[in-house]
PDB file of C-alpha atoms in Angstrom:
ATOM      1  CA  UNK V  26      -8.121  14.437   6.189  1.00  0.00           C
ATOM      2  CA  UNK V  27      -6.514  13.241   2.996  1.00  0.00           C
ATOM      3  CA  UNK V  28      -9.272  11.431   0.102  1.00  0.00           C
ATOM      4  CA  UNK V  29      -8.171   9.689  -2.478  1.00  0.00           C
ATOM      5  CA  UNK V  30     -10.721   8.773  -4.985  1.00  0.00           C
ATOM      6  CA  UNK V  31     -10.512   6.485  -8.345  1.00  0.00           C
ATOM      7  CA  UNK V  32     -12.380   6.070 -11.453  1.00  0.00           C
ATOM      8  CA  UNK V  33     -13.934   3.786 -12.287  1.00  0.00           C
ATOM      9  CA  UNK V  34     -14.315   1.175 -10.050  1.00  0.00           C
ATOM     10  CA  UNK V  35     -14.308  -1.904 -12.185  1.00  0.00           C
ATOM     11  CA  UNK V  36     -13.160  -2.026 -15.842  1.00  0.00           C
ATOM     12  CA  UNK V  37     -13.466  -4.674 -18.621  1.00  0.00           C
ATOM     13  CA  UNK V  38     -11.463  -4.421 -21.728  1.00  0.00           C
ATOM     14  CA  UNK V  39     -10.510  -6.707 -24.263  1.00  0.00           C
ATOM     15  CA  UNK V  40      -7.178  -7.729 -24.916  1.00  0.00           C
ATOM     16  CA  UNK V  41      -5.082  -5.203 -26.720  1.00  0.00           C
ATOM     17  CA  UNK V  42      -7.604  -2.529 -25.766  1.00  0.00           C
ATOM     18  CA  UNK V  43      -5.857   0.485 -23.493  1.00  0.00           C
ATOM     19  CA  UNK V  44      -7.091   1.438 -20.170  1.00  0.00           C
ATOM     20  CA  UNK V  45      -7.430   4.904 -18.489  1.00  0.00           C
ATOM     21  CA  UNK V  46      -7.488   5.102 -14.909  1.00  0.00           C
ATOM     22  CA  UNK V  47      -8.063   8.232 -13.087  1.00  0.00           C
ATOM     23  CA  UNK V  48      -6.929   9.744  -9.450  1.00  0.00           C
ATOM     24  CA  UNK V  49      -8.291  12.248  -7.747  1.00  0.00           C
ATOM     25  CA  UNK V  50      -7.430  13.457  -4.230  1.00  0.00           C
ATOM     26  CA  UNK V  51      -8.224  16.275  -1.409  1.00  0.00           C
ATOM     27  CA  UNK V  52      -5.405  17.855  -0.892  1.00  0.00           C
ATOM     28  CA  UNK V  53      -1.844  18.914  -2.737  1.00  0.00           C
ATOM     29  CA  UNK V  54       0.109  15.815  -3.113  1.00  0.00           C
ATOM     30  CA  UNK V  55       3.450  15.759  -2.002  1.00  0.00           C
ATOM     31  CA  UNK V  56       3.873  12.027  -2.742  1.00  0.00           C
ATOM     32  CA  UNK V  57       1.920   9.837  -5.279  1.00  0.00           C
ATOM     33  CA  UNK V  58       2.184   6.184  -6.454  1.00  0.00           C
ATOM     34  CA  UNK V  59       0.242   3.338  -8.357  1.00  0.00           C
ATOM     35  CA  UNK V  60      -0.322  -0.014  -7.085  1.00  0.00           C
ATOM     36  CA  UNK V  61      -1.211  -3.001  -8.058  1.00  0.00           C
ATOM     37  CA  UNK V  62      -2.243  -6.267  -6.311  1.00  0.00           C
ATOM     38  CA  UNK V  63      -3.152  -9.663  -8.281  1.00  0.00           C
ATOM     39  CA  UNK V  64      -5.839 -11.099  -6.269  1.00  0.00           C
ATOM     40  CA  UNK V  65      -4.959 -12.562  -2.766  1.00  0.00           C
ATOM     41  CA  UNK V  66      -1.258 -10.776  -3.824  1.00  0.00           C
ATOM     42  CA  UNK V  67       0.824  -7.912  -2.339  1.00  0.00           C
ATOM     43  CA  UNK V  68       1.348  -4.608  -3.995  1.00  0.00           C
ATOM     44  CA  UNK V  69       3.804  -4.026  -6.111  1.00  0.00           C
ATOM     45  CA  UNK V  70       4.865  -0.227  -7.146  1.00  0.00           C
ATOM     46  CA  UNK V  71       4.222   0.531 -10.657  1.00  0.00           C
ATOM     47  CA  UNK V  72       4.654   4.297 -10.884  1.00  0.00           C
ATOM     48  CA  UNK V  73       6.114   6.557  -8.156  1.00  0.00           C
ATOM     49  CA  UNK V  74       4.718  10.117  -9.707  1.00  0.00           C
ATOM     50  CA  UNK V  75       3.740  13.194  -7.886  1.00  0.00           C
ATOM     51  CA  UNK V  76       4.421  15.179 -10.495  1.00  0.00           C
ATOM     52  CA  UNK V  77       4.732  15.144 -14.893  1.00  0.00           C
ATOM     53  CA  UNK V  78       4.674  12.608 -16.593  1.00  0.00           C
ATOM     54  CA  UNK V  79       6.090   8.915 -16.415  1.00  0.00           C
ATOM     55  CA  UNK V  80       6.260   6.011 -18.275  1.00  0.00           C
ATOM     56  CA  UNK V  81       7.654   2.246 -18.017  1.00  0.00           C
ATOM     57  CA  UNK V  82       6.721  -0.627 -20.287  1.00  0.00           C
ATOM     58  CA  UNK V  83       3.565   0.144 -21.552  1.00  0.00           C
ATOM     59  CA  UNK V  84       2.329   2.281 -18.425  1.00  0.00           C
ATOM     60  CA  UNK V  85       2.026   5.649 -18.677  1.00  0.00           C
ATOM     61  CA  UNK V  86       1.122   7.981 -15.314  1.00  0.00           C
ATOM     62  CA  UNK V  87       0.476  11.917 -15.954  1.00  0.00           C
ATOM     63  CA  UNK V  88      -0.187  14.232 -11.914  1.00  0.00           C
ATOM     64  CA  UNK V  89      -1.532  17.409 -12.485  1.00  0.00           C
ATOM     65  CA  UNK V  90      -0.702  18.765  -9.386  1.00  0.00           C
ATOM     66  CA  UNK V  91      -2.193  21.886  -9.116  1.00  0.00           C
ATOM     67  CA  UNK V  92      -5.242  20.278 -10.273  1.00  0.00           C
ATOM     68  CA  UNK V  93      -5.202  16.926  -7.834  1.00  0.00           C
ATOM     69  CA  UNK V  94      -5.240  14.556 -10.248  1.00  0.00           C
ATOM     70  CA  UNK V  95      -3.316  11.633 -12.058  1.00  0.00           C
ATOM     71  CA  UNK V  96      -4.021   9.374 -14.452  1.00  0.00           C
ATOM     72  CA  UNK V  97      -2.858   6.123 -15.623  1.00  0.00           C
ATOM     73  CA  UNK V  98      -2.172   4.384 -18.808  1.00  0.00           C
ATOM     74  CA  UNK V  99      -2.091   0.801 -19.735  1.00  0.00           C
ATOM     75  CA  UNK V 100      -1.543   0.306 -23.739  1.00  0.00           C
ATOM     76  CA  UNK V 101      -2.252  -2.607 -25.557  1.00  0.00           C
ATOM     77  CA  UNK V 102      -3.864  -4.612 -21.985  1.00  0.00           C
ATOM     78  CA  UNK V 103      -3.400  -8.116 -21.747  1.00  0.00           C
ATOM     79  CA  UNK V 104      -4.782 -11.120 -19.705  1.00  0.00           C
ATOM     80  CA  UNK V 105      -1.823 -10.821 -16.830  1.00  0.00           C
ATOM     81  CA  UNK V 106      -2.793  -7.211 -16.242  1.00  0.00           C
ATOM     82  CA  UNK V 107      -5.601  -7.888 -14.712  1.00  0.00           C
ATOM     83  CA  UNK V 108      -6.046  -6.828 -11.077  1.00  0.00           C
ATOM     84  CA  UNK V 109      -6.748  -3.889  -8.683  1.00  0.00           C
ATOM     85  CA  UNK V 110      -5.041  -0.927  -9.666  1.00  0.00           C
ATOM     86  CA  UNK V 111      -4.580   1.508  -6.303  1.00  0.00           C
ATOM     87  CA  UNK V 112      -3.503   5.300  -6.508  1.00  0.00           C
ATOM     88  CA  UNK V 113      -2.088   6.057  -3.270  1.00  0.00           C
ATOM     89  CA  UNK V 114      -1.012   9.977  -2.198  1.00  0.00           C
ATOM     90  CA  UNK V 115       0.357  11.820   0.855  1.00  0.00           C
ATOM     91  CA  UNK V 116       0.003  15.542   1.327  1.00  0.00           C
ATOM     92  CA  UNK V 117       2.933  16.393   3.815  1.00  0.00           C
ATOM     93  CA  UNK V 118       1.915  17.598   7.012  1.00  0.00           C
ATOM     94  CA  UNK V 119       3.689  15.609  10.646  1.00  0.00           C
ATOM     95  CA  UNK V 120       1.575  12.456  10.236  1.00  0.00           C
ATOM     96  CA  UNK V 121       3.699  10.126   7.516  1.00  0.00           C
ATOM     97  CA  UNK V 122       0.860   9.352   6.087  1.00  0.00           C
ATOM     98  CA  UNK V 123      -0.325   7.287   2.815  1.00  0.00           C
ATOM     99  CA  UNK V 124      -3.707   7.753   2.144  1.00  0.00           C
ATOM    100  CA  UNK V 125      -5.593   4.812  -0.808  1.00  0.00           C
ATOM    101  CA  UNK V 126      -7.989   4.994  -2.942  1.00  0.00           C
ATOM    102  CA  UNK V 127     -10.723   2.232  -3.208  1.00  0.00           C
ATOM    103  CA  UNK V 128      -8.870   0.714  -6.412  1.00  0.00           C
ATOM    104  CA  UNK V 129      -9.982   0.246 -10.022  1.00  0.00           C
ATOM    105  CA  UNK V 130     -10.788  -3.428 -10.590  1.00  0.00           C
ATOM    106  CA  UNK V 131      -9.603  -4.576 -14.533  1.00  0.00           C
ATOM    107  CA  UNK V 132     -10.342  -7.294 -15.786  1.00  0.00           C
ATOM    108  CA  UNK V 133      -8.772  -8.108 -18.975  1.00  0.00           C
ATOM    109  CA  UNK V 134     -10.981 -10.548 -21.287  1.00  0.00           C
ATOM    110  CA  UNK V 135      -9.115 -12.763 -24.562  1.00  0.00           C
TER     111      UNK V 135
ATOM    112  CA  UNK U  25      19.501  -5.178  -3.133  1.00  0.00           C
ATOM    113  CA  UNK U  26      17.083  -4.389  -0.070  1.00  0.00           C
ATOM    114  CA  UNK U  27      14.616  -7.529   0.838  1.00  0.00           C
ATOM    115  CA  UNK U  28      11.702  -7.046   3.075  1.00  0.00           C
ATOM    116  CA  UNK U  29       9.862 -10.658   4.655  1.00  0.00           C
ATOM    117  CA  UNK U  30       7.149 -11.144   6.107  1.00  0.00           C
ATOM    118  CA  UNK U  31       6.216 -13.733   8.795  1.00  0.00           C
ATOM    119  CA  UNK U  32       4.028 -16.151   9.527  1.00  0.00           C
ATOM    120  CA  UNK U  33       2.657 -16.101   5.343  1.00  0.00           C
ATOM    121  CA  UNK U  34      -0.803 -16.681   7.228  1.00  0.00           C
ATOM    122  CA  UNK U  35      -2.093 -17.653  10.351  1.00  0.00           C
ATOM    123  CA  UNK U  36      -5.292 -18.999  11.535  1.00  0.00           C
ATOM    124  CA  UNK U  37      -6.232 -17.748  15.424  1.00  0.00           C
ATOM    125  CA  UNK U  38      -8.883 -18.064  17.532  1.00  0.00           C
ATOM    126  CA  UNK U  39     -10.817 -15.243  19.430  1.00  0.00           C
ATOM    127  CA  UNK U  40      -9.438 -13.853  22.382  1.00  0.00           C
ATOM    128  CA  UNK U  41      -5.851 -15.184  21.451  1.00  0.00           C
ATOM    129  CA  UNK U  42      -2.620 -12.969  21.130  1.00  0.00           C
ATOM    130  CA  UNK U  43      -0.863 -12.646  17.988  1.00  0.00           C
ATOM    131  CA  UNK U  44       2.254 -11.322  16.833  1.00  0.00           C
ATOM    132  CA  UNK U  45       3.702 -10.532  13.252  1.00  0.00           C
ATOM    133  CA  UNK U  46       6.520  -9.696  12.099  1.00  0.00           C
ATOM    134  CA  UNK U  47       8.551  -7.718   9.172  1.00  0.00           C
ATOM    135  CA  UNK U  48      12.342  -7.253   8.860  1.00  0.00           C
ATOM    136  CA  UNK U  49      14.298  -5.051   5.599  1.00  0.00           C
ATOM    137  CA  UNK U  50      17.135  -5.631   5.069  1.00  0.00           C
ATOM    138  CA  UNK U  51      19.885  -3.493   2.392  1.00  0.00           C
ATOM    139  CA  UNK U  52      18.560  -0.301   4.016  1.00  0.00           C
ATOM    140  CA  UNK U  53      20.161   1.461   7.010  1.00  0.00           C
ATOM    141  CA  UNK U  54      17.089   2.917   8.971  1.00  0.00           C
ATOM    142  CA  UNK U  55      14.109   2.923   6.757  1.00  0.00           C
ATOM    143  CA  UNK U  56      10.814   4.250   7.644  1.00  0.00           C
ATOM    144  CA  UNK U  57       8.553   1.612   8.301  1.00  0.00           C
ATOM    145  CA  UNK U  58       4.986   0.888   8.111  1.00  0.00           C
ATOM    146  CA  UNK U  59       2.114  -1.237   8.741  1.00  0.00           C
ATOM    147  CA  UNK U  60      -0.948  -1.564   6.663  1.00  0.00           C
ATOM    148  CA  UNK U  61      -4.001  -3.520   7.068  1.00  0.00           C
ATOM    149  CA  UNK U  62      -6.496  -4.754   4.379  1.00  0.00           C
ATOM    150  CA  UNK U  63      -9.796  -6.242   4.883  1.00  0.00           C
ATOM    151  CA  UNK U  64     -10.826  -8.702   1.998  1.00  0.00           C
ATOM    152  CA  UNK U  65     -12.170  -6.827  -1.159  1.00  0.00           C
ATOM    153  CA  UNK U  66     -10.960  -3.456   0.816  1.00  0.00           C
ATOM    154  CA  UNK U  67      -8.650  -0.886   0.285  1.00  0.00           C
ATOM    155  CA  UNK U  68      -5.690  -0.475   2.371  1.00  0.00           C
ATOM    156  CA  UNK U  69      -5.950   1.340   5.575  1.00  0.00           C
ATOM    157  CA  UNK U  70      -2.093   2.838   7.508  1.00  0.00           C
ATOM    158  CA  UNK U  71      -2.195   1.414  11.307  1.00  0.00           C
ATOM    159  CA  UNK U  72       1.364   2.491  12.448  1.00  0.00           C
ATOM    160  CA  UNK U  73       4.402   4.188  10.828  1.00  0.00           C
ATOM    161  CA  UNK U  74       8.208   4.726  12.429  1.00  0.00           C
ATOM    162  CA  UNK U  75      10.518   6.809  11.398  1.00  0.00           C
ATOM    163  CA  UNK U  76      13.393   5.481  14.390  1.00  0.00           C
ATOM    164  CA  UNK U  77      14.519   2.261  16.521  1.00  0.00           C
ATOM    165  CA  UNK U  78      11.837   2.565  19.689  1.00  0.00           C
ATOM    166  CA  UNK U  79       9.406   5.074  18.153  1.00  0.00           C
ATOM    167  CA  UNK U  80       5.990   3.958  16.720  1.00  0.00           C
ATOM    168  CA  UNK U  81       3.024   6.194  15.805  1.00  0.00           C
ATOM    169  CA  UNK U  82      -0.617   5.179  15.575  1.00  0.00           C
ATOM    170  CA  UNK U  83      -2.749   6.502  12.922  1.00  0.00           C
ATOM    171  CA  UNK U  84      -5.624   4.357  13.410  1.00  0.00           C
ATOM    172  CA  UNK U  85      -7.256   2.226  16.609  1.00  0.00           C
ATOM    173  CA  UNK U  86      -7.621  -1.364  15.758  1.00  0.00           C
ATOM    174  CA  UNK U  87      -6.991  -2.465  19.244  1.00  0.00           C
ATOM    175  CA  UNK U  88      -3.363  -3.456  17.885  1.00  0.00           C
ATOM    176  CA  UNK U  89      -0.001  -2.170  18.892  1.00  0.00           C
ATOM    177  CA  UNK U  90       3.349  -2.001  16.847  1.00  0.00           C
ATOM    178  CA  UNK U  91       7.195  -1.884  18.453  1.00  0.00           C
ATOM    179  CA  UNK U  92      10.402  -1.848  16.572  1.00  0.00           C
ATOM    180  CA  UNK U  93      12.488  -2.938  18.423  1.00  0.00           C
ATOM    181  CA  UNK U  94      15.558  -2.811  15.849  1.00  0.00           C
ATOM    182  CA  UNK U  95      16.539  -0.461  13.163  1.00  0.00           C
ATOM    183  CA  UNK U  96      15.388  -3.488  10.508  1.00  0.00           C
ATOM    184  CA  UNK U  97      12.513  -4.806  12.825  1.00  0.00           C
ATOM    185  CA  UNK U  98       9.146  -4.102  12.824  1.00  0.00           C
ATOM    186  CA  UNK U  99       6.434  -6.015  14.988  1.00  0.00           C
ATOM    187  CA  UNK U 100       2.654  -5.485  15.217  1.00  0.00           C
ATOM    188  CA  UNK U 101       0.976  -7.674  17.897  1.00  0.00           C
ATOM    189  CA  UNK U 102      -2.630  -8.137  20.296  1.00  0.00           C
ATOM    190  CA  UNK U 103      -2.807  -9.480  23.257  1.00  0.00           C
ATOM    191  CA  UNK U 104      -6.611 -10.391  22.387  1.00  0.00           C
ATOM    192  CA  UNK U 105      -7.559 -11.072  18.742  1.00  0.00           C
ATOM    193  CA  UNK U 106     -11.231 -10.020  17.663  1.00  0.00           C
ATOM    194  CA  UNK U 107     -13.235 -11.277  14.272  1.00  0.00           C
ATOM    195  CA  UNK U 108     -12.557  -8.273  13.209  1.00  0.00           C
ATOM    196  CA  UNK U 109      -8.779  -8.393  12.771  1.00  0.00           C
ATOM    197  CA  UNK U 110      -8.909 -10.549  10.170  1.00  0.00           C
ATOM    198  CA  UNK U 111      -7.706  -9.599   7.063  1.00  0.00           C
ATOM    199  CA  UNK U 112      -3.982  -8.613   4.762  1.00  0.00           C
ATOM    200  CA  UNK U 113      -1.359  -7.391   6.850  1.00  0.00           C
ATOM    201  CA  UNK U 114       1.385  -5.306   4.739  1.00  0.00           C
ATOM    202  CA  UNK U 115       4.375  -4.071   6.021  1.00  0.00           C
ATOM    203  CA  UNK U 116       6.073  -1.991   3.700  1.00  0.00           C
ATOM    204  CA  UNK U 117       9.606   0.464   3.884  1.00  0.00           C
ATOM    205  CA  UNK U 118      10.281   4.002   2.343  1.00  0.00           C
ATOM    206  CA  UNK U 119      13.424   5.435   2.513  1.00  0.00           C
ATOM    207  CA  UNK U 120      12.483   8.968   3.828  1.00  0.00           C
ATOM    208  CA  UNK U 121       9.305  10.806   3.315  1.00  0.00           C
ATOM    209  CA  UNK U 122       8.284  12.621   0.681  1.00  0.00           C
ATOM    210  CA  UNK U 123      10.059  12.379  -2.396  1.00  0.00           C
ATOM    211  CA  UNK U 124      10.517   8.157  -2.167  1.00  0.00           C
ATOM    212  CA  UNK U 125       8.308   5.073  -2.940  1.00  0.00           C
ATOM    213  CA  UNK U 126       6.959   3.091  -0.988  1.00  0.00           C
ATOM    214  CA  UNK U 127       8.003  -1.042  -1.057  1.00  0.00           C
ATOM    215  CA  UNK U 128       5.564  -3.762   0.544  1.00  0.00           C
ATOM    216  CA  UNK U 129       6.094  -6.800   1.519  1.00  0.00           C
ATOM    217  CA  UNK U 130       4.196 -10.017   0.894  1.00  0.00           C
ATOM    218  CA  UNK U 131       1.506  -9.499   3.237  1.00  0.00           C
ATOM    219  CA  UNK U 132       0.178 -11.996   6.007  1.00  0.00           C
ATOM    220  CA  UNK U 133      -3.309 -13.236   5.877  1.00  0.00           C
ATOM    221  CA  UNK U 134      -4.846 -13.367   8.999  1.00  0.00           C
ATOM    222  CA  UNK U 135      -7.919 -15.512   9.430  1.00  0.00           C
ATOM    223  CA  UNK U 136      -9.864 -14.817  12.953  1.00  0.00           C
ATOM    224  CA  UNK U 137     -12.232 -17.715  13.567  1.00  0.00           C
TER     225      UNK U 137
END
């Protein structure tokens, strides 16, 4: 089945610093979004990218999807990003599907 | 705009007892829907998804069933609740599959004591 796995787990930057998070999953992605969930929160959709490159703010997501693998970008972190970030892909097929990863944990220090 | 809620916000529930929760969306005319469970600390794991009024599919056994009974309605429920259910309950809406985001709503937190 479908694996979604992210990189690195947990993250600690200081304010200002940028953050790289990284994506990688089993299968072709037909679908592929970022997440993120404030502790004890919902998820809220940052970047809806199965393909290219996007931005918004000061996020930046790049799929490679030959190569099964996205990336995101936070520039210039501050204190309210902090969170779990969650990649989250589906690969097609008849089961509608959306397979997690475990998240990246960032915390974001002053 | 299209709203999705979310009820109860949480619930506390003995062993053995039934539960029911609920999602509606609303600004969308027939919306795939889904249901997502998180345990605490966890990632999120898909339990049901439907695509039409009346038609649910299972993509995981939690001892949990799902019904939509209207195009903006989606319900997962138990007849028996174990320590095990407890956790983040997530509905969430997509407009079709595969080339459209995926929207949650706020979640219900389920404590089974």
């Amino acid at each position: 089945g479908q694996q979604v796995q992210q990189s690195p787990a947990s993250l600690v930057l200081q304010e200002g610093e940028n953050a790289e998070l990284q994506c990688n999953f089993s299968s072709t992605a037909t679908q592929l979004q970022w997440f993120y969930q404030r502790p004890g929160g919902s998820l809220v959709s940052l970047l809806y990218n199965p393909s290219g490159t996007k931005h918004t703010g000061r996020l930046t997501s790049t799929t490679v999807t030959k190569e099964r693998r996205s990336s995101l970008h936070i520039s210039s972190s501050q204190i309210t990003d902090s969170g779990t970030y969650f990649c989250a892909m589906d690969s097609g097929g008849s089961n509608y599907k959306l397979t997690f990863g475990k998240g990246t944990l960032l915390t974001v220090t002053p | 705009a299209q709203t999705i809620h979310q009820w109860p916000v949480a619930e506390i529930k003995a062993v053995g007892s039934p539960l029911s929760l609920g999602c509606t969306i609303k600004g969308k005319s027939s919306p795939n829907l889904y249901w997502y469970w998180q345990a605490t600390g966890g990632t999120l794991q898909q339990l049901f998804y439907s695509i039409t009024v009346g038609q649910v599919e299972s993509v995981v056994q939690l001892n949990l069933s799902a019904s939509r009974p209207k195009d903006d309605q989606f319900i997962l429920s138990t007849e028996k609740l174990l320590l095990s259910h407890s956790g983040f309950y997530l509905c969430a809406w997509s407009l079709d599959r595969g080339d459209t985001e995926v929207f949650f709503g706020k979640g219900t937190r389920l404590t089974v004591v």
